[in-house]
Amino acid sequence: MFESPRTHEENVRFECAGVAVIRHTIHKRGLLLPAYTNTPKLVYVEQGRGIQGAVFPGCPETFQSSGQFSRDGSQSSEDQHQKVPQVREGEVVALPSGVADWFYNNGDSPLVLVQLLDTSNPANQLDQDFRNFFLAGNPQRELQSQRSSYQRDQFEGQRGRQDEDESRRHQQDRNRNVFGGFDEQILAEAFNINTRLARSMRNEKDNRGIIVRAEHELQVVSPHQSREEEEREIEYRGGPGGRFNGIEETFCTARLKHNINDPERADFFNPLAGRLTTVNSLNLPILRSVQLSVERGVLYPNAMMSPHWNMNAHSIIYITRGNGRIQIVGDNGQTIFDGEVREGQVVTAPQSFAVVKKAGSQGFEWVSFKTNDNAQVSQLAGRVSTIRGLPVEVVANSFQISREDARRLKNNREEVSVFSPSQSGRSGEIA
Amino acid sequence: MFESPRTHEENVRFECAGVAVIRHTIHKRGLLLPAYTNTPKLVYVEQGRGIQGAVFPGCPETFQSSGQFSRDGSQSSEDQHQKVPQVREGEVVALPSGVADWFYNNGDSPLVLVQLLDTSNPANQLDQDFRNFFLAGNPQRELQSQRSSYQRDQFEGQRGRQDEDESRRHQQDRNRNVFGGFDEQILAEAFNINTRLARSMRNEKDNRGIIVRAEHELQVVSPHQSREEEEREIEYRGGPGGRFNGIEETFCTARLKHNINDPERADFFNPLAGRLTTVNSLNLPILRSVQLSVERGVLYPNAMMSPHWNMNAHSIIYITRGNGRIQIVGDNGQTIFDGEVREGQVVTAPQSFAVVKKAGSQGFEWVSFKTNDNAQVSQLAGRVSTIRGLPVEVVANSFQISREDARRLKNNREEVSVFSPSQSGRSGEIA
Amino acid sequence: MFESPRTHEENVRFECAGVAVIRHTIHKRGLLLPAYTNTPKLVYVEQGRGIQGAVFPGCPETFQSSGQFSRDGSQSSEDQHQKVPQVREGEVVALPSGVADWFYNNGDSPLVLVQLLDTSNPANQLDQDFRNFFLAGNPQRELQSQRSSYQRDQFEGQRGRQDEDESRRHQQDRNRNVFGGFDEQILAEAFNINTRLARSMRNEKDNRGIIVRAEHELQVVSPHQSREEEEREIEYRGGPGGRFNGIEETFCTARLKHNINDPERADFFNPLAGRLTTVNSLNLPILRSVQLSVERGVLYPNAMMSPHWNMNAHSIIYITRGNGRIQIVGDNGQTIFDGEVREGQVVTAPQSFAVVKKAGSQGFEWVSFKTNDNAQVSQLAGRVSTIRGLPVEVVANSFQISREDARRLKNNREEVSVFSPSQSGRSGEIA
């Protein structure tokens, strides 16, 4: 999904990265239907706010929703379910492979989500296709168009963004939710319901797509552990494979989200240039099982990132604001990408390839998804760079330059990671 | 190896699972010849009893066999070797990749073994073929027919069982034990034996197959650590790569087997429906290195398992008794398998795909091999299900049903995992 | 890269092993230019001595080089850089994926390096090509010829050695260092230098190849931590992704090398036969992240190694001295390699395949790179062998031999791993 690719080589890179990027725009009162995938997911909340549910098997239902909209208003209308945290702009949510999740926009402006799905992740034992298993709805139209437009992006590199609710198109193939493939009688028996209701689960005549508008606003209040729930837990056996088997300890109480937008949390901050913030398994431990991490970058106008390479990960760069120039260089010194990019576009920097980003006149902001839970970067310029780590005589002999020039190469840029615009003008003729 | 496949798609699933299933029937006094493979193995003892040896490099020979059948009867006829545990019906034996093992039937009825070989396991660095390296015999006929009939199962989905001792057929290809590929002189020198004996190791004129009948009954008595053995150990250097290097600590004393048939060990037990027992790395730690686990299920007549999906593993289901119906549903809601299955058949449920099992009139029993040492399941119905974890309003809006119906969907089935037949008859019209 | 292959099957084995082997000969004052790869590397110093730098991002520059050859002689000519250890014949150096390294020959005789690059390593997320990213020079000629001659070795099995400095040949393709792919203006700005110097970094007219001769000898003195350096460290933020984030703790102080040639460190030593020494993650912990290990073998004339198989690794055998015979046997008992090998040749024994090595009249020495950080071998003959671990009755019944012969098979060879020539002459007719 390179913007304006120069050769088809770039698409190979993207394919090689083994990931998919999907953007959802959920309008007010919109519900992104519950689904799970064969891959872990990272979700960046680009805009808006909402609530988000992730259902982990065996975790207790410790949240309750009020029943104020129920028709009878009785006590029985109270409902218990798993926790439903608020999410808001600038947060990253991590979802392990196979966990069903849903999002609901309870704000006033659109909720925009950018999802990374890592099909090459060791957690995926299926093939390299990304597969979405919807638990409800009738995803035939949207899911298909979503996948095909994703593939178009991948193989033709044409579009840089996908808005789910803009892509309702003609599609012949039948795609259904997972209940659609089960026998009605078996569903009725499994849920101990009548066949009319079992038929409803298949949503066969549902034309709403994968994001539906809630008839009434969803009400969720703060959590409390009910006595009934506590008592129920006693019944379960604690044996292996049962309810208390490690998954629960790991996931039921695990934090799934982290704010990556807060300037106070930046790992590198340069008042003249911008900032860089990382969420990895050290500050969001669930990422250890997901084996992904995220970097958030903000460059002020004309500032730049140190040229660098990703040592142990691919980097999938989604531009969230502004414009800039990205160059990516391969192992033969070939430039595999060189272009102006802007908000909503995606560029992949494969592992080991050298990358540089330079902000345009409006500044430049992005989120980079990385295919390692503790992704490492090696910088080429600046105070913690590879060049700085080489003896001056190695630099001089390598480049056939004088020791004075070698010292300039090593020492002229004292900043780390985030570089201010060259003090001496565009050409930097100060040395 | 799907029974009565509907499309060739199913074989792809099986191939994708990257496993092989082989069934051996060893008659009284039969010896399954020593061999190792390029994959880890799980062996389920379906029937009978026997002894089993697994030879770990560097582990001490702490068992001895009596010499009562030796011709001279002298003291020197005592023999020391590695431990040789008894195995019996209902046990699972775990064998790491590259460990040579053998089985011997010292009971009175046939010893029936069902082996899972995981070629996709990270421990296998070769290609996706399963390769058996026999240390003795002349496996040309059987090994070949075994592999070809396995491939037939895989690619044509015709047969659901393979009895090794029924498959003695014509085969032109030469397959030999590993000694067959070495030069006779080199073997003689390595073992410090004469060339006549070296030639015997190659077993070139052996027509007995991979399961041979022992001339005399094998005698193995209880273990004791000989003084000589203890003294020998002192000679070895304890350095890295040597005898005391972690493998030994891990494997020499490790338990390799676990009874999965004992109702007392069930993780879920429902007196009206059946039981479910899991062996994973939490109760059989060797599985951490093998990265596989096993589930044993027993359903009473007409009971069913909660519809569910495997979150982090493929599930290779071998039916051990009775009959039932299995449905498997893919990511587009397509039914990739829907059929009656019975004893001796194998069905693979790929990771993420939704599965339901319902017992027939004779009840239904199986063993599921799972490609993760701590395989996790997410249930769709019942008290610890995904649907139960969703807020009632999410359920109502997702399925376009009333809140009352949503509550029924969530709460009508209070059981966990193993469901009794619907109280209100086949159609379950009670809601 | 099998010597004198018998079938093209053998090349498949090598390809299957997913590794590349490259030999560099660096003459006096030669500098192998700084570069990184998409794979971890193991380097065996076959001959000579030199200094070696590995630049880890974020590690402090705690070494200094004297400025005695600088033209001005001022204080400012002192230089700080990352540590630069001495390496010498018999040492193994481990380099994680993505770390830039260089070598310099500061001795009087050639420095000969044998590098293993593991493209199948989990640390490599790119495809199975080995990619070298040079930070300087103009590697067009040599890098290309290196890769093509590697491929020739791989697919035609013709040559057993590659001397980098012998392979300066015509090549049309443009290969450049990574700076060659960046815009000059951007480089100038990133390093805060003028465009003339930025142009020099691209080394476009450099014809020196990847090993260059230093104009002056490189001077490196012993390490000291400068006060300035200590003060600088305070500035950095300790947050995740930043400078103090685990990589540093792991790598900055990690030992990267180990002497594998010292007879005192042998794991197995037999005064009549030779010795075997292993470097794995237990004695060189960095190998845990590199997931490779090394075995060094020395056989006296006519001695042999126990026939064995590699349980959890491929073994890439590089012969360092002498001559000998190697046989490798596959799962059907087929001999996939049987030949005389000598100094400078490479043979790959795939995981699980049985191998035997026998020294010729001049003795036989090798280094085996193994694709597991704790590679395990299972021996077929000798005191800790698989055959020894089997009960004598299993051996007798398996090979259809008498118990007396079975006892001979088990017990006639009392040595471990490294076997002396058969006491009773070539045919070993003593049993």
mmCIF file of N, CA and C in Angstrom, chain C residues 19 33 45 69 71 88-89 117 132 149 151 158 160 179 202 214 216 248 264 271 305 324-325 333 393 414:
data_model
loop_
_atom_site.group_PDB
_atom_site.id
_atom_site.type_symbol
_atom_site.label_atom_id
_atom_site.label_comp_id
_atom_site.label_asym_id
_atom_site.label_seq_id
_atom_site.Cartn_x
_atom_site.Cartn_y
_atom_site.Cartn_z
ATOM 1 N N VAL C 19 21.023 -21.328 4.998
ATOM 2 C CA VAL C 19 22.193 -20.605 5.492
ATOM 3 C C VAL C 19 23.103 -20.242 4.327
ATOM 4 N N LEU C 33 34.788 -3.479 5.335
ATOM 5 C CA LEU C 33 33.975 -2.283 5.570
ATOM 6 C C LEU C 33 32.760 -2.559 6.462
ATOM 7 N N VAL C 45 37.244 -17.273 13.365
ATOM 8 C CA VAL C 45 38.537 -16.737 12.936
ATOM 9 C C VAL C 45 39.442 -17.928 12.636
ATOM 10 N N PHE C 69 48.326 10.030 14.734
ATOM 11 C CA PHE C 69 48.580 10.234 13.310
ATOM 12 C C PHE C 69 47.835 11.447 12.756
ATOM 13 N N ARG C 71 46.902 15.212 11.757
ATOM 14 C CA ARG C 71 47.819 16.216 11.192
ATOM 15 C C ARG C 71 48.076 17.366 12.142
ATOM 16 N N ARG C 88 41.323 -13.335 17.583
ATOM 17 C CA ARG C 88 42.466 -14.114 17.084
ATOM 18 C C ARG C 88 42.017 -15.510 16.693
ATOM 19 N N GLU C 89 42.890 -16.182 15.995
ATOM 20 C CA GLU C 89 42.642 -17.536 15.490
ATOM 21 C C GLU C 89 41.991 -18.421 16.543
ATOM 22 N N LEU C 117 25.817 -17.151 7.855
ATOM 23 C CA LEU C 117 24.654 -16.259 7.916
ATOM 24 C C LEU C 117 23.412 -17.130 7.851
ATOM 25 N N ASN C 132 23.234 -7.965 2.426
ATOM 26 C CA ASN C 132 24.314 -7.253 3.080
ATOM 27 C C ASN C 132 24.103 -5.757 2.857
ATOM 28 N N SER C 149 29.009 -16.092 -6.631
ATOM 29 C CA SER C 149 29.832 -17.281 -6.430
ATOM 30 C C SER C 149 29.261 -18.110 -5.289
ATOM 31 N N GLN C 151 26.086 -18.429 -4.861
ATOM 32 C CA GLN C 151 25.001 -19.183 -5.477
ATOM 33 C C GLN C 151 25.536 -20.308 -6.341
ATOM 34 N N GLN C 158 30.312 -26.595 -6.843
ATOM 35 C CA GLN C 158 31.623 -26.715 -7.465
ATOM 36 C C GLN C 158 32.770 -26.305 -6.542
ATOM 37 N N GLY C 160 34.622 -25.019 -3.043
ATOM 38 C CA GLY C 160 34.506 -25.190 -1.607
ATOM 39 C C GLY C 160 35.021 -24.013 -0.826
ATOM 40 N N PHE C 179 24.009 4.740 1.831
ATOM 41 C CA PHE C 179 23.901 6.185 1.654
ATOM 42 C C PHE C 179 23.702 6.533 0.190
ATOM 43 N N ARG C 202 28.764 8.533 -0.418
ATOM 44 C CA ARG C 202 28.219 7.591 -1.388
ATOM 45 C C ARG C 202 29.308 6.789 -2.090
ATOM 46 N N ALA C 214 43.912 0.237 4.745
ATOM 47 C CA ALA C 214 43.960 1.483 5.520
ATOM 48 C C ALA C 214 45.212 2.262 5.153
ATOM 49 N N HIS C 216 46.725 4.604 6.973
ATOM 50 C CA HIS C 216 47.574 4.532 8.158
ATOM 51 C C HIS C 216 47.076 3.370 8.995
ATOM 52 N N GLU C 248 20.272 -2.488 25.651
ATOM 53 C CA GLU C 248 21.537 -2.063 26.210
ATOM 54 C C GLU C 248 22.004 -3.003 27.303
ATOM 55 N N GLU C 264 42.083 -27.180 26.326
ATOM 56 C CA GLU C 264 41.656 -27.254 27.729
ATOM 57 C C GLU C 264 40.147 -27.112 27.886
ATOM 58 N N PRO C 271 42.698 -39.073 24.374
ATOM 59 C CA PRO C 271 44.103 -38.933 23.998
ATOM 60 C C PRO C 271 44.490 -39.794 22.795
ATOM 61 N N MET C 305 34.497 -39.988 14.408
ATOM 62 C CA MET C 305 33.426 -39.529 15.279
ATOM 63 C C MET C 305 32.361 -40.609 15.322
ATOM 64 N N GLY C 324 39.393 -36.193 5.282
ATOM 65 C CA GLY C 324 38.605 -37.243 5.918
ATOM 66 C C GLY C 324 37.458 -37.647 5.030
ATOM 67 N N ARG C 325 36.668 -38.579 5.534
ATOM 68 C CA ARG C 325 35.533 -39.073 4.775
ATOM 69 C C ARG C 325 34.276 -38.778 5.584
ATOM 70 N N GLY C 333 17.282 -44.575 4.420
ATOM 71 C CA GLY C 333 18.541 -45.279 4.399
ATOM 72 C C GLY C 333 19.382 -44.915 3.186
ATOM 73 N N GLU C 393 17.387 -57.252 24.547
ATOM 74 C CA GLU C 393 16.401 -58.058 23.814
ATOM 75 C C GLU C 393 15.733 -57.262 22.696
ATOM 76 N N GLU C 414 33.566 -48.562 23.983
ATOM 77 C CA GLU C 414 33.357 -47.923 25.286
ATOM 78 C C GLU C 414 33.611 -46.420 25.249
#
